[in-house]
PDB file of C-alpha atoms and ligand atoms in Angstrom:
ATOM      1  CA  UNK B   1       2.943  25.517  21.264  1.00  0.00           C
ATOM      2  CA  UNK B   2       5.174  27.376  23.605  1.00  0.00           C
ATOM      3  CA  UNK B   3       7.960  29.485  22.666  1.00  0.00           C
ATOM      4  CA  UNK B   4      10.708  30.171  24.969  1.00  0.00           C
ATOM      5  CA  UNK B   5      13.710  32.613  24.304  1.00  0.00           C
ATOM      6  CA  UNK B   6      15.612  32.481  27.682  1.00  0.00           C
ATOM      7  CA  UNK B   7      17.297  29.383  28.677  1.00  0.00           C
ATOM      8  CA  UNK B   8      15.778  29.651  32.459  1.00  0.00           C
ATOM      9  CA  UNK B   9      12.127  29.921  31.504  1.00  0.00           C
ATOM     10  CA  UNK B  10      12.736  26.452  28.711  1.00  0.00           C
ATOM     11  CA  UNK B  11      14.156  24.555  31.599  1.00  0.00           C
ATOM     12  CA  UNK B  12      11.551  25.500  34.462  1.00  0.00           C
ATOM     13  CA  UNK B  13       9.133  24.479  31.697  1.00  0.00           C
ATOM     14  CA  UNK B  14      10.968  21.257  31.015  1.00  0.00           C
ATOM     15  CA  UNK B  15      11.260  20.856  34.685  1.00  0.00           C
ATOM     16  CA  UNK B  16       7.359  20.902  35.432  1.00  0.00           C
ATOM     17  CA  UNK B  17       6.639  18.407  33.172  1.00  0.00           C
ATOM     18  CA  UNK B  18       5.104  14.806  34.430  1.00  0.00           C
ATOM     19  CA  UNK B  19       7.689  12.507  35.413  1.00  0.00           C
ATOM     20  CA  UNK B  20       8.370  10.085  32.431  1.00  0.00           C
ATOM     21  CA  UNK B  21       7.417  12.720  29.917  1.00  0.00           C
ATOM     22  CA  UNK B  22       9.576  11.418  26.841  1.00  0.00           C
ATOM     23  CA  UNK B  23      11.457  14.145  25.114  1.00  0.00           C
ATOM     24  CA  UNK B  24      12.795  14.188  21.492  1.00  0.00           C
ATOM     25  CA  UNK B  25      14.962  17.328  20.536  1.00  0.00           C
ATOM     26  CA  UNK B  26      15.122  18.301  16.842  1.00  0.00           C
ATOM     27  CA  UNK B  27      18.211  21.360  16.614  1.00  0.00           C
ATOM     28  CA  UNK B  28      18.057  23.701  13.560  1.00  0.00           C
ATOM     29  CA  UNK B  29      18.945  27.129  12.389  1.00  0.00           C
ATOM     30  CA  UNK B  30      15.705  27.778  11.256  1.00  0.00           C
ATOM     31  CA  UNK B  31      14.803  28.785   7.652  1.00  0.00           C
ATOM     32  CA  UNK B  32      12.537  25.486   7.754  1.00  0.00           C
ATOM     33  CA  UNK B  33      11.785  23.118   4.927  1.00  0.00           C
ATOM     34  CA  UNK B  34      10.555  19.526   4.651  1.00  0.00           C
ATOM     35  CA  UNK B  35      13.892  18.421   5.612  1.00  0.00           C
ATOM     36  CA  UNK B  36      13.303  19.331   8.807  1.00  0.00           C
ATOM     37  CA  UNK B  37       9.665  18.683   9.116  1.00  0.00           C
ATOM     38  CA  UNK B  38      10.517  15.151   8.058  1.00  0.00           C
ATOM     39  CA  UNK B  39      12.980  15.439  11.673  1.00  0.00           C
ATOM     40  CA  UNK B  40      10.305  16.608  13.646  1.00  0.00           C
ATOM     41  CA  UNK B  41       7.384  14.455  12.401  1.00  0.00           C
ATOM     42  CA  UNK B  42       9.659  11.264  13.411  1.00  0.00           C
ATOM     43  CA  UNK B  43      10.580  12.908  16.904  1.00  0.00           C
ATOM     44  CA  UNK B  44       6.763  13.174  17.203  1.00  0.00           C
ATOM     45  CA  UNK B  45       5.952   9.529  16.787  1.00  0.00           C
ATOM     46  CA  UNK B  46       8.589   8.276  19.130  1.00  0.00           C
ATOM     47  CA  UNK B  47       8.153  10.579  22.090  1.00  0.00           C
ATOM     48  CA  UNK B  48       5.717  12.195  24.099  1.00  0.00           C
ATOM     49  CA  UNK B  49       6.610  16.100  23.466  1.00  0.00           C
ATOM     50  CA  UNK B  50       8.934  17.386  21.051  1.00  0.00           C
ATOM     51  CA  UNK B  51      11.402  20.580  21.469  1.00  0.00           C
ATOM     52  CA  UNK B  52      12.608  22.268  18.593  1.00  0.00           C
ATOM     53  CA  UNK B  53      15.424  24.892  18.821  1.00  0.00           C
ATOM     54  CA  UNK B  54      16.003  28.158  16.328  1.00  0.00           C
ATOM     55  CA  UNK B  55      19.373  29.373  16.370  1.00  0.00           C
ATOM     56  CA  UNK B  56      21.771  30.518  14.181  1.00  0.00           C
ATOM     57  CA  UNK B  57      24.859  29.721  15.611  1.00  0.00           C
ATOM     58  CA  UNK B  58      27.514  32.227  15.087  1.00  0.00           C
ATOM     59  CA  UNK B  59      30.215  29.872  16.279  1.00  0.00           C
ATOM     60  CA  UNK B  60      30.270  27.406  13.448  1.00  0.00           C
ATOM     61  CA  UNK B  61      30.283  29.735  10.611  1.00  0.00           C
ATOM     62  CA  UNK B  62      33.646  30.038   9.361  1.00  0.00           C
ATOM     63  CA  UNK B  63      32.719  33.354   6.815  1.00  0.00           C
ATOM     64  CA  UNK B  64      31.163  36.256   8.335  1.00  0.00           C
ATOM     65  CA  UNK B  65      29.325  36.637   5.336  1.00  0.00           C
ATOM     66  CA  UNK B  66      27.736  33.430   5.082  1.00  0.00           C
ATOM     67  CA  UNK B  67      26.575  34.059   8.730  1.00  0.00           C
ATOM     68  CA  UNK B  68      25.274  37.561   7.577  1.00  0.00           C
ATOM     69  CA  UNK B  69      23.415  36.172   4.407  1.00  0.00           C
ATOM     70  CA  UNK B  70      22.388  32.900   6.318  1.00  0.00           C
ATOM     71  CA  UNK B  71      18.130  32.648   5.488  1.00  0.00           C
ATOM     72  CA  UNK B  72      16.025  34.121   8.815  1.00  0.00           C
ATOM     73  CA  UNK B  73      12.594  33.335   8.415  1.00  0.00           C
ATOM     74  CA  UNK B  74      11.152  33.140  12.301  1.00  0.00           C
ATOM     75  CA  UNK B  75       7.749  34.265  11.743  1.00  0.00           C
ATOM     76  CA  UNK B  76       7.083  31.927   9.020  1.00  0.00           C
ATOM     77  CA  UNK B  77       8.915  28.973  11.186  1.00  0.00           C
ATOM     78  CA  UNK B  78       6.903  29.475  14.281  1.00  0.00           C
ATOM     79  CA  UNK B  79       3.382  29.215  11.978  1.00  0.00           C
ATOM     80  CA  UNK B  80       5.092  26.241  10.257  1.00  0.00           C
ATOM     81  CA  UNK B  81       5.711  24.705  13.623  1.00  0.00           C
ATOM     82  CA  UNK B  82       2.429  25.544  15.055  1.00  0.00           C
ATOM     83  CA  UNK B  83       0.679  23.925  12.288  1.00  0.00           C
ATOM     84  CA  UNK B  84       2.273  20.483  12.472  1.00  0.00           C
ATOM     85  CA  UNK B  85       1.890  20.809  16.682  1.00  0.00           C
ATOM     86  CA  UNK B  86       5.355  20.919  18.157  1.00  0.00           C
ATOM     87  CA  UNK B  87       5.251  21.353  21.575  1.00  0.00           C
ATOM     88  CA  UNK B  88       7.887  23.569  22.525  1.00  0.00           C
ATOM     89  CA  UNK B  89      10.376  25.983  20.454  1.00  0.00           C
ATOM     90  CA  UNK B  90      13.432  27.702  21.875  1.00  0.00           C
ATOM     91  CA  UNK B  91      14.634  30.734  20.159  1.00  0.00           C
ATOM     92  CA  UNK B  92      17.595  32.122  22.177  1.00  0.00           C
ATOM     93  CA  UNK B  93      19.917  34.875  21.082  1.00  0.00           C
ATOM     94  CA  UNK B  94      23.302  34.365  20.454  1.00  0.00           C
ATOM     95  CA  UNK B  95      23.938  36.624  23.840  1.00  0.00           C
ATOM     96  CA  UNK B  96      21.736  34.213  25.650  1.00  0.00           C
ATOM     97  CA  UNK B  97      23.293  31.049  24.898  1.00  0.00           C
ATOM     98  CA  UNK B  98      26.968  33.132  24.775  1.00  0.00           C
ATOM     99  CA  UNK B  99      26.867  35.997  27.229  1.00  0.00           C
ATOM    100  CA  UNK B 100      29.335  38.135  26.173  1.00  0.00           C
ATOM    101  CA  UNK B 101      31.873  35.518  24.652  1.00  0.00           C
ATOM    102  CA  UNK B 102      31.143  34.042  21.553  1.00  0.00           C
ATOM    103  CA  UNK B 103      33.794  31.378  21.317  1.00  0.00           C
ATOM    104  CA  UNK B 104      33.625  27.950  21.033  1.00  0.00           C
ATOM    105  CA  UNK B 105      34.853  25.346  23.154  1.00  0.00           C
ATOM    106  CA  UNK B 106      37.342  23.230  21.735  1.00  0.00           C
ATOM    107  CA  UNK B 107      36.809  19.562  21.000  1.00  0.00           C
ATOM    108  CA  UNK B 108      38.525  16.394  19.905  1.00  0.00           C
ATOM    109  CA  UNK B 109      36.230  14.008  17.755  1.00  0.00           C
ATOM    110  CA  UNK B 110      38.931  11.615  17.551  1.00  0.00           C
ATOM    111  CA  UNK B 111      39.928  12.683  13.960  1.00  0.00           C
ATOM    112  CA  UNK B 112      36.263  12.772  12.498  1.00  0.00           C
ATOM    113  CA  UNK B 113      36.548  16.869  12.475  1.00  0.00           C
ATOM    114  CA  UNK B 114      39.380  17.077  10.396  1.00  0.00           C
ATOM    115  CA  UNK B 115      38.130  15.418   7.567  1.00  0.00           C
ATOM    116  CA  UNK B 116      36.001  17.295   4.553  1.00  0.00           C
ATOM    117  CA  UNK B 117      33.944  20.113   6.026  1.00  0.00           C
ATOM    118  CA  UNK B 118      36.818  20.288   8.794  1.00  0.00           C
ATOM    119  CA  UNK B 119      39.460  20.870   6.039  1.00  0.00           C
ATOM    120  CA  UNK B 120      37.283  23.512   4.380  1.00  0.00           C
ATOM    121  CA  UNK B 121      35.488  24.879   7.280  1.00  0.00           C
ATOM    122  CA  UNK B 122      37.862  25.896  10.244  1.00  0.00           C
ATOM    123  CA  UNK B 123      36.484  25.632  13.548  1.00  0.00           C
ATOM    124  CA  UNK B 124      33.063  24.401  12.277  1.00  0.00           C
ATOM    125  CA  UNK B 125      32.950  21.289  14.264  1.00  0.00           C
ATOM    126  CA  UNK B 126      34.300  23.019  17.237  1.00  0.00           C
ATOM    127  CA  UNK B 127      31.209  25.556  17.145  1.00  0.00           C
ATOM    128  CA  UNK B 128      28.599  22.657  16.319  1.00  0.00           C
ATOM    129  CA  UNK B 129      30.039  20.798  19.233  1.00  0.00           C
ATOM    130  CA  UNK B 130      29.346  23.764  21.621  1.00  0.00           C
ATOM    131  CA  UNK B 131      26.084  24.699  20.724  1.00  0.00           C
ATOM    132  CA  UNK B 132      24.759  21.295  20.586  1.00  0.00           C
ATOM    133  CA  UNK B 133      26.367  20.140  23.942  1.00  0.00           C
ATOM    134  CA  UNK B 134      25.163  23.406  25.539  1.00  0.00           C
ATOM    135  CA  UNK B 135      21.430  22.458  24.043  1.00  0.00           C
ATOM    136  CA  UNK B 136      21.699  19.491  25.179  1.00  0.00           C
ATOM    137  CA  UNK B 137      22.539  20.293  28.746  1.00  0.00           C
ATOM    138  CA  UNK B 138      19.707  22.530  28.261  1.00  0.00           C
ATOM    139  CA  UNK B 139      16.820  20.652  27.352  1.00  0.00           C
ATOM    140  CA  UNK B 140      18.210  16.936  28.632  1.00  0.00           C
ATOM    141  CA  UNK B 141      16.399  15.137  25.955  1.00  0.00           C
ATOM    142  CA  UNK B 142      15.686  11.594  25.732  1.00  0.00           C
ATOM    143  CA  UNK B 143      16.330  11.432  22.320  1.00  0.00           C
ATOM    144  CA  UNK B 144      17.822  13.914  19.443  1.00  0.00           C
ATOM    145  CA  UNK B 145      17.147  13.988  15.563  1.00  0.00           C
ATOM    146  CA  UNK B 146      19.772  14.682  13.327  1.00  0.00           C
ATOM    147  CA  UNK B 147      19.953  14.849   8.841  1.00  0.00           C
ATOM    148  CA  UNK B 148      22.000  12.550   7.213  1.00  0.00           C
ATOM    149  CA  UNK B 149      22.080  15.525   4.808  1.00  0.00           C
ATOM    150  CA  UNK B 150      25.049  16.567   7.136  1.00  0.00           C
ATOM    151  CA  UNK B 151      26.455  13.277   7.814  1.00  0.00           C
ATOM    152  CA  UNK B 152      29.713  14.346   8.807  1.00  0.00           C
ATOM    153  CA  UNK B 153      28.136  16.179  11.767  1.00  0.00           C
ATOM    154  CA  UNK B 154      25.925  12.950  12.503  1.00  0.00           C
ATOM    155  CA  UNK B 155      28.863  11.041  13.092  1.00  0.00           C
ATOM    156  CA  UNK B 156      30.564  14.101  15.284  1.00  0.00           C
ATOM    157  CA  UNK B 157      27.195  14.332  17.333  1.00  0.00           C
ATOM    158  CA  UNK B 158      27.707  10.330  17.943  1.00  0.00           C
ATOM    159  CA  UNK B 159      31.388  10.689  18.736  1.00  0.00           C
ATOM    160  CA  UNK B 160      30.654  13.550  21.569  1.00  0.00           C
ATOM    161  CA  UNK B 161      27.884  11.709  23.026  1.00  0.00           C
ATOM    162  CA  UNK B 162      29.572   8.297  23.253  1.00  0.00           C
ATOM    163  CA  UNK B 163      32.764   9.887  24.436  1.00  0.00           C
ATOM    164  CA  UNK B 164      31.297  12.439  27.278  1.00  0.00           C
ATOM    165  CA  UNK B 165      28.798   9.257  28.347  1.00  0.00           C
ATOM    166  CA  UNK B 166      25.781  11.463  27.618  1.00  0.00           C
ATOM    167  CA  UNK B 167      22.593   9.541  28.030  1.00  0.00           C
ATOM    168  CA  UNK B 168      20.868  10.973  24.925  1.00  0.00           C
ATOM    169  CA  UNK B 169      19.943   8.492  21.944  1.00  0.00           C
ATOM    170  CA  UNK B 170      21.519   9.870  18.834  1.00  0.00           C
ATOM    171  CA  UNK B 171      18.693   9.550  15.648  1.00  0.00           C
ATOM    172  CA  UNK B 172      20.081   9.897  11.967  1.00  0.00           C
ATOM    173  CA  UNK B 173      17.206  10.413   9.632  1.00  0.00           C
ATOM    174  CA  UNK B 174      17.319  10.052   5.841  1.00  0.00           C
ATOM    175  CA  UNK B 175      18.214  13.079   3.416  1.00  0.00           C
ATOM    176  CA  UNK B 176      14.869  14.611   2.279  1.00  0.00           C
ATOM    177  CA  UNK B 177      15.114  15.880  -1.464  1.00  0.00           C
ATOM    178  CA  UNK B 178      13.228  17.873  -4.033  1.00  0.00           C
ATOM    179  CA  UNK B 179      11.299  16.140  -6.236  1.00  0.00           C
ATOM    180  CA  UNK B 180      14.346  16.709  -9.044  1.00  0.00           C
ATOM    181  CA  UNK B 181      16.633  15.158  -6.133  1.00  0.00           C
ATOM    182  CA  UNK B 182      18.614  18.581  -5.026  1.00  0.00           C
ATOM    183  CA  UNK B 183      18.544  18.006  -1.111  1.00  0.00           C
ATOM    184  CA  UNK B 184      16.690  19.924   0.670  1.00  0.00           C
ATOM    185  CA  UNK B 185      18.646  23.100   2.265  1.00  0.00           C
ATOM    186  CA  UNK B 186      17.911  26.525   3.739  1.00  0.00           C
ATOM    187  CA  UNK B 187      20.626  27.815   1.403  1.00  0.00           C
ATOM    188  CA  UNK B 188      18.592  26.549  -1.582  1.00  0.00           C
ATOM    189  CA  UNK B 189      16.392  29.539  -1.181  1.00  0.00           C
ATOM    190  CA  UNK B 190      19.484  31.862  -2.300  1.00  0.00           C
ATOM    191  CA  UNK B 191      20.208  29.848  -5.696  1.00  0.00           C
ATOM    192  CA  UNK B 192      19.552  32.054  -8.565  1.00  0.00           C
ATOM    193  CA  UNK B 193      16.563  30.768 -10.569  1.00  0.00           C
ATOM    194  CA  UNK B 194      19.886  29.566 -13.194  1.00  0.00           C
ATOM    195  CA  UNK B 195      22.005  27.675 -10.115  1.00  0.00           C
ATOM    196  CA  UNK B 196      18.884  26.247  -8.731  1.00  0.00           C
ATOM    197  CA  UNK B 197      18.358  24.742 -12.358  1.00  0.00           C
ATOM    198  CA  UNK B 198      21.986  23.554 -12.246  1.00  0.00           C
ATOM    199  CA  UNK B 199      21.958  21.937  -8.873  1.00  0.00           C
ATOM    200  CA  UNK B 200      20.138  18.660  -9.299  1.00  0.00           C
ATOM    201  CA  UNK B 201      23.069  17.893 -11.083  1.00  0.00           C
ATOM    202  CA  UNK B 202      24.893  17.327  -7.683  1.00  0.00           C
ATOM    203  CA  UNK B 203      22.902  14.256  -6.544  1.00  0.00           C
ATOM    204  CA  UNK B 204      22.384  12.906 -10.321  1.00  0.00           C
ATOM    205  CA  UNK B 205      26.358  12.477 -10.168  1.00  0.00           C
ATOM    206  CA  UNK B 206      25.976  10.832  -6.462  1.00  0.00           C
ATOM    207  CA  UNK B 207      23.822   8.102  -8.236  1.00  0.00           C
ATOM    208  CA  UNK B 208      25.973   7.451 -11.098  1.00  0.00           C
ATOM    209  CA  UNK B 209      28.754   7.112  -8.592  1.00  0.00           C
ATOM    210  CA  UNK B 210      26.650   4.964  -6.350  1.00  0.00           C
ATOM    211  CA  UNK B 211      25.895   2.543  -9.771  1.00  0.00           C
ATOM    212  CA  UNK B 212      29.757   2.882 -10.682  1.00  0.00           C
ATOM    213  CA  UNK B 213      31.168   1.844  -7.247  1.00  0.00           C
ATOM    214  CA  UNK B 214      30.661  -1.806  -7.801  1.00  0.00           C
ATOM    215  CA  UNK B 215      32.946  -2.014 -10.683  1.00  0.00           C
ATOM    216  CA  UNK B 216      35.236   0.749 -11.084  1.00  0.00           C
ATOM    217  CA  UNK B 217      38.384   2.125  -8.339  1.00  0.00           C
ATOM    218  CA  UNK B 218      37.906   4.935  -6.282  1.00  0.00           C
ATOM    219  CA  UNK B 219      40.827   6.875  -8.280  1.00  0.00           C
ATOM    220  CA  UNK B 220      38.478   6.588 -11.302  1.00  0.00           C
ATOM    221  CA  UNK B 221      35.293   7.295  -9.871  1.00  0.00           C
ATOM    222  CA  UNK B 222      36.797  10.420  -8.691  1.00  0.00           C
ATOM    223  CA  UNK B 223      38.770  11.600 -11.492  1.00  0.00           C
ATOM    224  CA  UNK B 224      35.055  11.024 -13.566  1.00  0.00           C
ATOM    225  CA  UNK B 225      33.422  13.296 -10.956  1.00  0.00           C
ATOM    226  CA  UNK B 226      35.674  16.015 -11.153  1.00  0.00           C
ATOM    227  CA  UNK B 227      35.855  15.714 -15.284  1.00  0.00           C
ATOM    228  CA  UNK B 228      31.562  15.790 -15.034  1.00  0.00           C
ATOM    229  CA  UNK B 229      31.834  18.811 -12.995  1.00  0.00           C
ATOM    230  CA  UNK B 230      34.508  20.540 -15.318  1.00  0.00           C
ATOM    231  CA  UNK B 231      31.697  20.705 -18.088  1.00  0.00           C
ATOM    232  CA  UNK B 232      29.525  22.331 -15.509  1.00  0.00           C
ATOM    233  CA  UNK B 233      30.209  26.047 -15.952  1.00  0.00           C
ATOM    234  CA  UNK B 234      27.603  26.957 -12.736  1.00  0.00           C
ATOM    235  CA  UNK B 235      28.816  24.261 -10.468  1.00  0.00           C
ATOM    236  CA  UNK B 236      32.516  24.684  -8.827  1.00  0.00           C
ATOM    237  CA  UNK B 237      33.433  21.271  -7.205  1.00  0.00           C
ATOM    238  CA  UNK B 238      34.992  22.102  -3.476  1.00  0.00           C
ATOM    239  CA  UNK B 239      35.600  18.704  -2.897  1.00  0.00           C
ATOM    240  CA  UNK B 240      34.189  15.125  -3.443  1.00  0.00           C
ATOM    241  CA  UNK B 241      35.161  12.120  -1.790  1.00  0.00           C
ATOM    242  CA  UNK B 242      34.365   8.026  -1.133  1.00  0.00           C
ATOM    243  CA  UNK B 243      34.768   7.430   2.921  1.00  0.00           C
ATOM    244  CA  UNK B 244      34.564   5.110   5.123  1.00  0.00           C
ATOM    245  CA  UNK B 245      31.265   5.609   7.012  1.00  0.00           C
ATOM    246  CA  UNK B 246      32.324   5.185  10.705  1.00  0.00           C
ATOM    247  CA  UNK B 247      35.684   6.860  10.610  1.00  0.00           C
ATOM    248  CA  UNK B 248      35.193   9.111   7.539  1.00  0.00           C
ATOM    249  CA  UNK B 249      38.949   8.641   6.378  1.00  0.00           C
ATOM    250  CA  UNK B 250      38.886   8.533   2.421  1.00  0.00           C
ATOM    251  CA  UNK B 251      39.504   5.419   1.078  1.00  0.00           C
ATOM    252  CA  UNK B 252      41.637   4.254  -1.838  1.00  0.00           C
ATOM    253  CA  UNK B 253      40.533   0.582  -2.012  1.00  0.00           C
ATOM    254  CA  UNK B 254      37.208  -1.078  -1.115  1.00  0.00           C
ATOM    255  CA  UNK B 255      37.077  -3.638   1.821  1.00  0.00           C
ATOM    256  CA  UNK B 256      33.351  -4.958   1.314  1.00  0.00           C
ATOM    257  CA  UNK B 257      32.773  -5.939   5.111  1.00  0.00           C
ATOM    258  CA  UNK B 258      33.024  -2.019   5.153  1.00  0.00           C
ATOM    259  CA  UNK B 259      30.143   0.829   4.863  1.00  0.00           C
ATOM    260  CA  UNK B 260      31.327   3.523   2.229  1.00  0.00           C
ATOM    261  CA  UNK B 261      29.856   6.802   1.566  1.00  0.00           C
ATOM    262  CA  UNK B 262      30.611   9.158  -1.216  1.00  0.00           C
ATOM    263  CA  UNK B 263      30.481  12.836  -0.087  1.00  0.00           C
ATOM    264  CA  UNK B 264      30.613  16.002  -2.232  1.00  0.00           C
ATOM    265  CA  UNK B 265      30.708  19.943  -1.557  1.00  0.00           C
ATOM    266  CA  UNK B 266      30.075  22.379  -4.425  1.00  0.00           C
ATOM    267  CA  UNK B 267      29.675  26.295  -4.815  1.00  0.00           C
ATOM    268  CA  UNK B 268      27.073  27.318  -6.865  1.00  0.00           C
ATOM    269  CA  UNK B 269      28.420  30.889  -7.296  1.00  0.00           C
ATOM    270  CA  UNK B 270      28.617  31.802  -3.807  1.00  0.00           C
ATOM    271  CA  UNK B 271      26.128  29.625  -2.155  1.00  0.00           C
ATOM    272  CA  UNK B 272      27.781  26.521  -0.743  1.00  0.00           C
ATOM    273  CA  UNK B 273      25.954  22.765  -1.197  1.00  0.00           C
ATOM    274  CA  UNK B 274      26.800  19.823   0.172  1.00  0.00           C
ATOM    275  CA  UNK B 275      25.563  16.179  -0.114  1.00  0.00           C
ATOM    276  CA  UNK B 276      26.436  12.487  -0.025  1.00  0.00           C
ATOM    277  CA  UNK B 277      25.120   8.811  -0.305  1.00  0.00           C
ATOM    278  CA  UNK B 278      25.326   5.800   0.726  1.00  0.00           C
ATOM    279  CA  UNK B 279      27.256   3.432  -1.622  1.00  0.00           C
TER     280      UNK B 279
HETATM  281  P1  AMP O 301      20.223  23.505   9.602  1.00  0.00           P
HETATM  282  O1  AMP O 301      18.938  23.856  10.109  1.00  0.00           O
HETATM  283  O2  AMP O 301      20.795  23.319   8.630  1.00  0.00           O
HETATM  284  O3  AMP O 301      21.086  23.061  11.093  1.00  0.00           O
HETATM  285  O4  AMP O 301      19.619  21.428   9.968  1.00  0.00           O
HETATM  286  C1  AMP O 301      19.103  21.203  11.056  1.00  0.00           C
HETATM  287  C2  AMP O 301      19.094  19.535  10.991  1.00  0.00           C
HETATM  288  O5  AMP O 301      18.004  19.581  10.105  1.00  0.00           O
HETATM  289  C3  AMP O 301      19.888  19.281  11.208  1.00  0.00           C
HETATM  290  O6  AMP O 301      20.199  17.941  11.288  1.00  0.00           O
HETATM  291  C4  AMP O 301      20.102  18.594   9.648  1.00  0.00           C
HETATM  292  O7  AMP O 301      21.372  17.690   9.218  1.00  0.00           O
HETATM  293  C5  AMP O 301      18.997  18.329   9.186  1.00  0.00           C
HETATM  294  N1  AMP O 301      18.516  18.619   7.944  1.00  0.00           N
HETATM  295  C6  AMP O 301      18.625  19.694   6.865  1.00  0.00           C
HETATM  296  N2  AMP O 301      18.232  19.658   5.861  1.00  0.00           N
HETATM  297  C7  AMP O 301      18.184  18.056   5.860  1.00  0.00           C
HETATM  298  C8  AMP O 301      17.112  17.531   4.879  1.00  0.00           C
HETATM  299  N3  AMP O 301      17.194  17.645   3.659  1.00  0.00           N
HETATM  300  N4  AMP O 301      16.872  16.234   4.724  1.00  0.00           N
HETATM  301  C9  AMP O 301      16.843  15.550   6.041  1.00  0.00           C
HETATM  302  N5  AMP O 301      17.488  16.425   7.170  1.00  0.00           N
HETATM  303  C10 AMP O 301      17.896  17.694   7.014  1.00  0.00           C
END
């Protein structure tokens, strides 16, 4: 496994690959878990080589505290990646990516960026767009893998690729969960014992929403979810929304020709967790 921290070195290596070598790319912020590994395994199956990037991107954090406290486990990550035979790892510093100007580019994702996460994390998707676009330019993969765990991000990347005529195939991968249903996330390691015990309630509620979607209307479901969380002292609901999968616009009424998803964000003390379910 080759590890590069410099843009020039990884580009030289990629240029030296035999012509026609297909590259699968999995961008991450490290603190790797089985959710990340499921994306990497899929990329391995579908490509000749796999590149994983580990970069905690400062411009996508709206809160400095969240950036500082984001788990960083680089040695452990590299051991894991070596074990599963990852080919190339890219571990740039913030200076390498941004030089001395840690500022995001501004994007127009046709409104996708103003929904849900965009409403609560100002500038988040400009940061995501900036880093993913740049990593795509550096690595030039054929396919790139993103988790449905961050479904809004996945749709935004698809939009960015379409709008900029970037010839990379974007592959969405299912959410990988703990046995008790909690969506795997690097942030889970920061949960207290009590909060970790309470957190599976998020997916349990989403599954009940899925069951109710056929018979109840959106307002009734939303009220029900809000009430359920009021009974959970350790989990504070930030938003719950049922939205169209393509436009991410919240819906009031169902049109059974469209695909919908329920989205949720909660705080477990200071730790923010998100999840979603296809309806
Ligand atoms: P992150 O390191 O959190 O930026 O995540 C890197 C990639 O892994 C993103 O495309 C995420 O959507 C994806 N990912 C994170 N957690 C999961 C999970 N539990 N299941 C599937 N994909 C995930």
